[in-house]
Amino acid sequence: MFCYQCEETMNGEGCTKNGMCGKKGEVADLQDDLIYVLKSVAFYNQKARKAKISEEITDDFMLDALFSTITNTDFRATGIQERIDRGFELRDEIKQKLLDNNALDESDLPEIATVTPENLKDRNTGILATENEDIRSLRELLIFGIKGIAAYGHHAMVLGQTNKKVLSFIEEGLVATTDDSLTDKNLVSLVLRCGEKGFDIMAALDTANTGAFGNPEPTEVNIGTRDRPGILISGHDLNDLKQLLDQTEGTGVDVYTHGEMLPANSYPEFKKYEHLVGNYGGSWWHQKQEFESFNGPILMTSNCIVPPKKTYMDRIYTTGSVGFDGVTHLVAKDGKKDFSAIIEQAKKCEPPVQLEEGSIMGGFAYDSVLTNADKIVDAVKSGKIKKFIVMAGCDGRHKDRQYYTDFAEALPKDTVILTAGCAKYRYNKLGLGDIDGIPRVLDAGQCNDCFSLVIIAQGLMARLGFIDVNEAPISYNIAWYEQKAVLVLLALLRMGIQDIVLGPTLPAFVSPNVLKVLVDEFNISPNTNVEEDMERLLK
Ligand code: FSO
Ligand code: SF4
């Protein structure tokens, strides 16, 4: 195995035996095979798309299969192998259809098009198969961004939203990583286009979420517990939450959100449910303690799942692209999921142990913030708000992420943090106060709601008369962990945002030369320490 796709990769270089995340070497190798097969599917489906004979079933498959390989998503060899088998099946069906429609010239097929279940093991599907370090770096950067697109695309798709151009780009990008004629310049431009498509897919997901559940509104989210049994729902899939809330209504079972599901509490549609009690615990990596003390069943709707402890193995469930050996996986039938087994189990469980009390504020997506834009603009004009700091992205378990708590605490009182993603848990309970009623932490939602932060930034800047977003009083101190955050970063770069500070470490997959391009073009830099970063970010 060789995997270096996330921030906690071994020694900042690459996991080679088992993953630091708990992924087994066998699964990592199968994931490489799966990505290889997906490139083959992409090759044929690009042609099918051109011939207007591509089918939605391929899009569904592609999004789920790519999503399953994201850090902390599907840890099962069986889960990945099934997708490899399905990939071959689908690929052969597409190929046959192309032949039936005279839309395929079989005389000149590239190597990727000729992979079969039999010869797959003879192919070198690993990341290191690309010898040139810079080409490898750019190819993987592109693939990781595409994985991020797939995850957001999948959440949008289950709510009936899609973007054909983005789906087509996924195929173009995957095939491009097999094309030896492409130069590093060609690949850089594809990587930036990936960022553009990332923005488009986040927009599609926003349309899906707000269309189905309304525009998030400023909400005090309870972080305490009640004395009834509960179900804890984690991950990013709001459609799963909706179905769970409907099915638990009137059963005497409460529902709590965990991790990235926290923002759901601010959507009007979900606020209607009296038995949605609030949010329990912190970000993804606290699972081992918090799932234990929750006492009731837990439903994981996406990453990040942490290898579960035996103590709660019998009451954790997965659905969608996420999976773990020994954990019951629930699948949809005709778009509906049956959560009755979870609900029945919950009834027999003790109520959750209360970990904290009080509330945290959420719901500051673009609609609610820009509705109150005048107030914010006035505060900027009068000098009460001097700077906005975007501190979006991921949380992670390494001790050095304490930096983000320290940084947030050290920020002067005339600054406002704009956040989205699970990075917020490093400072959303600090009680950083407000500026004339404007909270100093404006939480737009999940990591995909970084889309909202861009719209907020653009909206505020337009009202303040800035034309270039880099002239505005906004700085970026971004925390990354997995591939969705890679996509968000690419989206920000594509918007032309300069001077992003990235941490807690730089991606292992960015080679020195590729880093030089990022520095030269975007002045991106690693975070250092609170004092130094404060100085340059507040400049
Ligand atoms: Fe966090 Fe995990 Fe949303 Fe990521 S839960 S780390 S960027 O999967 O997806 O922010
Ligand atoms: Fe290592 Fe991260 Fe890959 Fe897991 S996802 S194997 S921790 S690089």
XYZ file of C-alpha atoms and ligand atoms in Angstrom:
557
model
C 0.000 0.000 0.000
C 0.936 3.592 -0.414
C -1.537 6.253 0.630
C -0.818 9.913 1.323
C -4.204 11.466 0.755
C -4.878 12.902 4.209
C -3.223 15.211 6.675
C -2.337 12.540 9.194
C -0.388 10.364 6.771
C 2.539 8.580 8.411
C 5.526 10.844 9.101
C 4.004 13.391 6.743
C 5.114 11.160 3.876
C 2.755 8.246 3.300
C 1.173 5.242 4.979
C 2.814 2.069 3.734
C 1.687 -0.793 5.970
C -1.603 0.149 7.517
C -3.151 3.592 7.589
C -2.824 5.912 10.561
C -6.596 6.199 10.114
C -7.006 2.452 10.659
C -7.341 1.525 7.001
C -5.818 -1.882 6.267
C -3.144 -2.284 3.599
C -5.404 -4.664 1.699
C -8.167 -2.056 1.566
C -5.766 0.670 0.430
C -4.598 -1.590 -2.437
C -8.192 -2.351 -3.382
C -8.946 1.373 -3.373
C -6.091 1.904 -5.843
C -7.604 -0.840 -8.012
C -11.026 0.752 -7.726
C -9.745 4.173 -8.814
C -8.018 2.468 -11.747
C -11.262 0.725 -12.781
C -13.134 4.023 -12.409
C -10.711 5.587 -14.860
C -11.667 2.859 -17.297
C -15.391 3.467 -16.698
C -14.698 7.192 -17.182
C -12.946 6.564 -20.504
C -15.996 4.807 -21.940
C -18.596 6.986 -20.299
C -16.996 10.133 -21.726
C -17.705 8.676 -25.160
C -21.190 7.604 -24.105
C -21.863 11.131 -22.877
C -20.740 12.517 -26.222
C -22.972 10.056 -28.058
C -25.812 11.019 -25.669
C -26.260 7.468 -24.486
C -24.799 7.762 -20.980
C -27.089 6.812 -18.119
C -27.724 8.209 -14.672
C -26.928 4.866 -13.101
C -23.272 5.430 -14.081
C -23.252 8.850 -12.419
C -24.682 7.358 -9.229
C -22.105 4.622 -9.275
C -19.173 6.960 -9.967
C -20.073 9.360 -7.176
C -20.528 6.634 -4.583
C -17.424 4.705 -5.635
C -15.159 7.764 -5.516
C -16.724 8.886 -2.243
C -16.096 5.454 -0.688
C -12.319 5.944 -1.054
C -12.202 9.212 0.908
C -10.438 9.063 4.282
C -12.565 7.452 7.010
C -15.328 6.358 4.642
C -15.457 2.691 3.617
C -12.970 0.566 5.578
C -14.317 -2.744 4.203
C -12.426 -4.829 1.652
C -15.782 -6.331 0.647
C -17.300 -2.888 0.134
C -14.484 -1.809 -2.175
C -14.338 -5.163 -4.008
C -18.083 -4.991 -4.724
C -17.589 -1.594 -6.328
C -14.692 -2.917 -8.427
C -16.909 -5.765 -9.684
C -19.781 -3.398 -10.360
C -17.386 -1.035 -12.151
C -16.319 -3.748 -14.578
C -19.926 -4.789 -15.166
C -21.041 -1.260 -15.852
C -17.990 -0.503 -17.973
C -18.702 -3.530 -20.178
C -22.339 -2.514 -20.554
C -21.307 0.991 -21.625
C -18.775 -0.441 -24.058
C -21.386 -2.713 -25.624
C -23.793 0.153 -25.980
C -21.111 2.247 -27.676
C -20.406 -0.601 -30.097
C -24.118 -1.023 -30.786
C -24.272 2.666 -31.627
C -21.119 2.686 -33.747
C -19.603 5.133 -31.296
C -16.398 3.271 -30.474
C -13.266 2.640 -32.491
C -11.781 -0.490 -30.950
C -8.611 -0.363 -33.021
C -6.924 2.310 -30.942
C -7.773 1.856 -27.287
C -5.477 3.178 -24.539
C -4.204 0.832 -21.848
C -6.783 1.980 -19.286
C -9.575 0.844 -21.615
C -8.299 -2.721 -21.750
C -8.222 -3.599 -18.067
C -10.215 -6.711 -17.154
C -10.933 -8.493 -13.864
C -8.309 -11.026 -14.953
C -5.464 -8.650 -15.837
C -6.149 -6.065 -13.109
C -3.668 -7.724 -10.755
C -0.908 -7.400 -13.368
C -1.386 -3.660 -13.595
C 0.439 -1.317 -11.290
C -2.509 0.691 -10.000
C -0.690 2.356 -7.101
C 0.066 6.042 -6.765
C 3.810 5.423 -7.088
C 3.316 3.947 -10.578
C 3.740 7.521 -11.810
C 7.479 7.982 -11.504
C 7.813 11.715 -12.102
C 7.247 13.289 -8.687
C 5.589 16.453 -10.001
C 3.282 14.711 -12.450
C 2.352 12.276 -9.683
C 1.687 15.153 -7.322
C -0.593 16.918 -9.809
C -2.403 13.751 -10.831
C -3.151 12.886 -7.226
C -4.110 16.450 -6.361
C -6.606 16.244 -9.204
C -7.924 12.859 -8.061
C -8.305 14.028 -4.450
C -10.202 17.112 -5.613
C -12.420 14.859 -7.736
C -13.117 12.678 -4.692
C -14.309 15.814 -2.909
C -16.568 16.660 -5.857
C -17.972 13.134 -5.702
C -18.814 13.360 -2.002
C -20.691 16.637 -2.362
C -22.186 15.457 -5.642
C -23.494 12.347 -3.930
C -25.235 14.304 -1.155
C -26.778 16.587 -3.794
C -27.816 13.650 -5.972
C -29.860 11.931 -3.251
C -31.851 15.168 -3.051
C -32.371 15.199 -6.807
C -29.780 17.871 -7.695
C -26.998 17.351 -10.135
C -24.718 19.235 -12.491
C -23.965 17.425 -15.729
C -20.919 19.562 -16.514
C -19.387 18.606 -13.197
C -20.145 14.921 -13.768
C -18.501 15.158 -17.148
C -15.472 16.869 -15.605
C -15.040 13.958 -13.178
C -14.566 11.668 -16.165
C -12.325 14.095 -18.017
C -10.149 14.528 -14.941
C -9.845 10.817 -14.209
C -8.910 10.013 -17.791
C -6.413 12.887 -17.839
C -4.477 11.220 -15.032
C -3.733 8.319 -17.414
C -2.536 10.521 -20.264
C 1.258 10.617 -20.440
C 1.200 13.366 -23.053
C -0.110 15.926 -20.557
C 2.483 18.323 -19.176
C 2.599 19.728 -15.673
C 1.094 22.935 -17.068
C -1.853 21.009 -18.522
C -2.358 19.305 -15.176
C -2.181 22.566 -13.195
C -4.919 23.965 -15.373
C -7.036 20.831 -14.800
C -6.459 21.123 -11.057
C -7.743 24.702 -11.111
C -10.719 23.686 -13.211
C -11.371 21.066 -10.560
C -11.611 23.931 -8.055
C -14.109 25.684 -10.313
C -16.197 22.507 -10.545
C -15.875 22.155 -6.787
C -17.526 25.520 -6.368
C -20.262 24.497 -8.817
C -20.985 21.244 -6.994
C -21.066 23.004 -3.614
C -23.587 25.391 -5.188
C -25.650 22.420 -6.399
C -25.572 20.898 -2.924
C -26.609 24.201 -1.413
C -29.558 24.357 -3.831
C -30.432 20.778 -2.870
C -30.232 21.399 0.875
C -31.946 24.782 0.978
C -34.546 23.661 -1.578
C -35.503 20.711 0.586
C -35.004 22.110 4.076
C -35.111 25.910 3.765
C -32.433 28.516 4.362
C -30.520 28.061 7.641
C -31.407 30.716 10.193
C -29.474 31.889 13.268
C -30.207 29.259 15.896
C -29.149 28.504 19.429
C -28.351 24.813 19.334
C -28.776 22.940 22.606
C -25.713 20.903 23.583
C -27.276 19.281 26.648
C -29.377 16.117 26.811
C -32.862 14.989 27.862
C -33.875 11.937 29.833
C -35.283 9.880 26.972
C -33.367 7.382 24.842
C -31.835 8.840 21.738
C -30.314 8.142 18.339
C -27.165 10.000 17.373
C -26.772 10.869 13.701
C -23.412 11.908 12.260
C -21.904 12.688 8.864
C -23.182 15.089 6.245
C -26.308 13.588 4.671
C -29.323 15.759 5.487
C -31.651 13.489 3.532
C -30.885 10.657 5.933
C -31.620 12.955 8.872
C -34.972 13.908 7.388
C -35.961 10.244 7.039
C -34.757 9.449 10.547
C -36.723 12.339 12.051
C -39.882 11.282 10.239
C -39.540 7.702 11.376
C -38.737 8.528 15.010
C -41.593 11.022 15.426
C -43.957 9.919 18.185
C -41.838 6.906 19.154
C -40.464 8.371 22.387
C -36.961 8.320 20.916
C -35.015 11.580 20.621
C -32.543 12.458 17.888
C -29.223 14.250 18.416
C -26.712 15.403 15.820
C -22.978 14.744 16.026
C -19.958 16.249 14.267
C -20.763 17.600 10.816
C -24.512 17.042 11.305
C -24.602 19.958 13.799
C -25.606 22.560 11.146
C -28.829 20.630 10.473
C -30.251 22.141 13.673
C -30.440 25.529 11.928
C -32.598 24.485 8.961
C -36.280 25.495 9.304
C -37.475 22.076 8.187
C -35.564 20.309 10.944
C -36.414 22.859 13.625
C -40.021 21.716 13.307
C -39.191 18.416 14.977
C -39.559 18.723 18.726
C -37.602 15.497 19.246
C -34.491 16.845 17.485
C -32.900 17.763 20.793
C -29.651 19.362 19.646
C -26.027 18.420 19.195
C -24.083 15.905 21.251
C -20.314 16.138 21.620
C -17.663 17.480 19.296
C -15.955 16.715 16.020
C -15.466 13.323 14.350
C -12.377 12.147 16.211
C -14.088 12.259 19.620
C -16.257 9.300 18.596
C -14.642 6.731 20.835
C -15.577 8.567 24.020
C -18.778 10.224 22.871
C -20.388 7.241 21.156
C -19.714 5.249 24.288
C -21.368 7.757 26.620
C -24.265 8.390 24.260
C -25.672 4.974 25.212
C -28.027 4.770 22.236
C -27.597 3.771 18.583
C -25.488 5.858 16.213
C -26.087 6.323 12.501
C -23.088 7.284 10.343
C -24.266 8.846 7.085
C -20.819 9.661 5.667
C -17.240 10.098 6.788
C -15.586 10.481 9.164
C -16.087 7.110 10.879
C -13.374 6.085 13.324
C -12.799 2.312 13.724
C -15.477 1.605 16.366
C -14.746 0.223 19.812
C -16.225 -3.154 20.712
C -18.269 -1.477 23.445
C -20.593 0.222 20.943
C -20.041 -1.960 17.880
C -23.527 -3.472 18.242
C -25.227 -0.076 18.205
C -23.432 1.743 15.398
C -24.879 1.648 11.861
C -23.609 2.894 8.526
C -25.432 3.979 5.403
C -24.536 5.511 2.038
C -20.864 5.384 1.022
C -19.523 4.737 4.513
C -18.884 1.240 5.890
C -16.984 -0.791 8.462
C -16.606 -4.553 8.948
C -18.969 -5.893 11.602
C -21.186 -2.801 11.481
C -24.727 -3.129 10.085
C -25.000 -1.263 6.784
C -28.420 0.060 5.799
C -29.304 0.523 2.143
C -32.090 2.494 0.524
C -34.950 0.759 -1.264
C -36.646 2.968 -3.850
C -34.930 5.974 -2.295
C -36.263 5.182 1.209
C -34.312 3.885 4.177
C -35.853 1.779 6.885
C -34.498 2.811 10.284
C -36.923 0.690 12.343
C -34.163 -1.618 13.640
C -32.266 1.395 15.010
C -35.400 2.849 16.555
C -36.340 -0.440 18.236
C -32.817 -0.760 19.636
C -32.894 2.831 20.885
C -36.036 2.152 22.909
C -34.107 -0.388 24.960
C -31.132 1.910 25.594
C -30.395 4.267 28.457
C -30.643 8.012 27.753
C -27.358 9.696 26.836
C -24.940 10.773 29.548
C -24.893 14.564 29.542
C -21.427 15.847 28.623
C -22.058 19.578 28.635
C -24.896 22.049 28.837
C -25.889 25.310 27.260
C -25.952 26.112 23.576
C -23.888 27.130 20.583
C -24.914 29.422 17.766
C -25.262 28.252 14.192
C -27.125 29.042 11.004
C -25.000 31.853 9.566
C -25.198 30.806 5.944
C -25.302 33.452 3.208
C -29.037 34.045 3.339
C -29.186 34.919 7.038
C -25.897 36.856 7.007
C -26.605 38.896 3.906
C -30.118 39.690 5.156
C -28.343 41.455 8.017
C -25.562 42.788 5.837
C -26.291 46.436 6.666
C -25.496 45.856 10.314
C -22.214 44.150 9.469
C -21.283 46.750 6.859
C -21.946 49.533 9.398
C -19.749 47.763 11.947
C -16.943 47.552 9.375
C -17.350 51.187 8.348
C -17.328 52.401 11.936
C -14.205 50.349 12.674
C -15.912 48.015 15.121
C -15.080 45.072 12.866
C -11.530 45.364 11.548
C -11.075 41.966 10.013
C -12.826 38.739 9.041
C -10.804 35.553 9.364
C -11.983 32.507 7.471
C -11.081 29.555 9.686
C -12.922 26.862 7.773
C -12.034 23.242 7.116
C -11.498 20.127 9.176
C -10.664 19.168 12.688
C -8.256 16.339 13.430
C -6.877 14.421 16.372
C -3.307 15.676 16.411
C -2.299 17.751 19.401
C -0.916 20.513 17.210
C -4.475 21.462 16.264
C -4.662 23.186 19.639
C -3.122 25.980 17.547
C -6.597 26.753 16.159
C -8.107 27.150 19.620
C -5.203 29.358 20.694
C -5.424 31.386 17.505
C -9.175 31.959 17.882
C -8.728 32.955 21.516
C -5.881 35.322 20.721
C -7.741 37.143 17.958
C -8.479 40.767 18.877
C -12.068 41.518 19.849
C -12.669 43.512 16.674
C -12.352 40.448 14.452
C -14.988 38.009 13.268
C -14.348 34.346 12.439
C -16.162 32.953 9.398
C -16.285 29.186 9.630
C -17.667 26.031 8.044
C -16.753 22.372 8.458
C -15.749 20.481 11.567
C -12.751 22.804 12.182
C -15.188 24.969 14.162
C -15.178 22.607 17.124
C -11.769 23.973 18.057
C -13.342 27.306 19.047
C -17.146 27.251 18.828
C -17.616 26.706 22.545
C -15.165 29.357 23.731
C -17.800 32.051 24.148
C -15.968 34.600 22.002
C -18.828 37.074 22.345
C -20.269 39.456 19.789
C -19.776 42.859 18.219
C -22.985 44.883 18.552
C -24.998 41.664 18.412
C -22.974 40.145 15.565
C -21.467 36.888 16.901
C -17.682 36.738 16.597
C -17.984 33.199 15.240
C -20.275 33.053 12.234
C -20.811 29.382 11.453
C -22.107 28.833 7.915
C -22.477 25.059 8.285
C -20.772 21.937 6.970
C -17.497 21.944 5.021
C -19.459 22.178 1.755
C -20.996 25.391 3.089
C -17.653 27.060 2.423
C -19.682 27.929 -0.652
C -21.731 30.117 1.647
C -18.598 31.805 3.008
C -17.586 32.786 -0.513
C -21.041 34.224 -1.210
C -20.937 36.087 2.120
C -17.472 37.463 1.371
C -18.519 38.555 -2.101
C -21.770 40.083 -0.820
C -20.132 42.051 1.983
C -17.296 43.234 -0.202
C -19.652 44.437 -2.908
C -21.519 46.469 -0.287
C -18.246 47.848 1.041
C -17.160 48.849 -2.452
C -14.264 46.436 -2.956
C -13.839 45.037 -6.441
C -10.910 42.717 -5.817
C -11.662 40.161 -3.120
C -8.002 40.286 -2.068
C -8.301 43.954 -1.110
C -11.077 43.205 1.355
C -10.418 42.866 5.100
C -10.584 39.062 4.954
C -7.783 36.612 5.753
C -7.747 32.845 5.410
C -6.389 30.444 8.013
C -7.598 27.087 6.706
C -7.309 23.714 8.439
C -7.400 20.609 6.275
C -7.619 16.903 6.939
C -9.168 14.989 4.070
C -9.996 15.279 0.387
C -13.141 17.397 0.649
C -10.991 20.070 2.214
C -8.564 19.682 -0.692
C -11.451 20.490 -3.008
C -12.500 23.477 -0.916
C -8.932 24.769 -1.069
C -8.841 24.359 -4.853
C -12.159 26.189 -5.084
C -10.744 29.116 -3.092
C -7.645 29.225 -5.287
C -9.788 29.169 -8.402
C -11.654 32.196 -7.035
C -8.289 33.941 -7.103
C -7.908 34.131 -3.339
C -4.337 34.936 -2.337
C -2.302 34.522 0.843
C -4.125 31.494 2.261
C -2.436 30.099 5.343
C -2.814 26.310 5.423
C -2.261 23.888 8.266
C -1.568 22.183 10.497
C 0.858 20.629 7.963
C 1.170 20.912 4.203
C -0.117 17.991 2.121
C 2.433 15.218 1.583
C 1.191 14.850 -1.980
C 2.290 18.351 -2.938
C 5.813 18.045 -4.364
C 8.320 20.892 -3.854
C 7.862 22.081 -7.445
C 4.079 21.998 -7.238
C 4.291 23.881 -3.959
C 6.423 26.473 -5.696
C 3.666 26.978 -8.262
C 1.115 27.426 -5.472
C 3.381 29.895 -3.707
C 4.248 31.837 -6.854
C 0.690 32.053 -8.128
C -1.313 32.262 -4.897
C 1.172 33.024 -2.143
C -0.148 30.083 -0.144
C 1.915 29.316 2.972
C 1.985 26.911 5.914
C 0.823 28.068 9.305
C 3.589 28.692 11.845
C 2.694 29.812 15.359
C -0.086 31.965 16.758
C 2.018 35.116 17.176
C 3.570 35.130 13.722
C 0.394 34.095 11.935
C -1.641 36.660 13.839
C 0.691 39.373 12.662
C 0.577 38.475 8.998
C -3.128 37.583 8.931
C -4.197 40.819 10.609
C -2.023 42.996 8.398
Fe -14.953 17.021 8.883
Fe -14.465 14.448 8.264
Fe -16.794 17.881 6.622
Fe -14.293 16.211 6.332
S -16.149 15.224 9.424
S -13.184 16.078 8.221
S -13.575 18.016 5.286
O -14.943 14.447 6.582
O -16.042 16.491 5.679
O -15.475 18.637 7.801
Fe -2.839 7.113 5.782
Fe -4.614 9.093 5.540
Fe -4.391 7.243 3.677
Fe -5.463 6.668 6.049
S -6.292 8.044 4.481
S -4.021 5.420 4.906
S -4.141 7.915 7.382
S -2.851 8.750 4.250
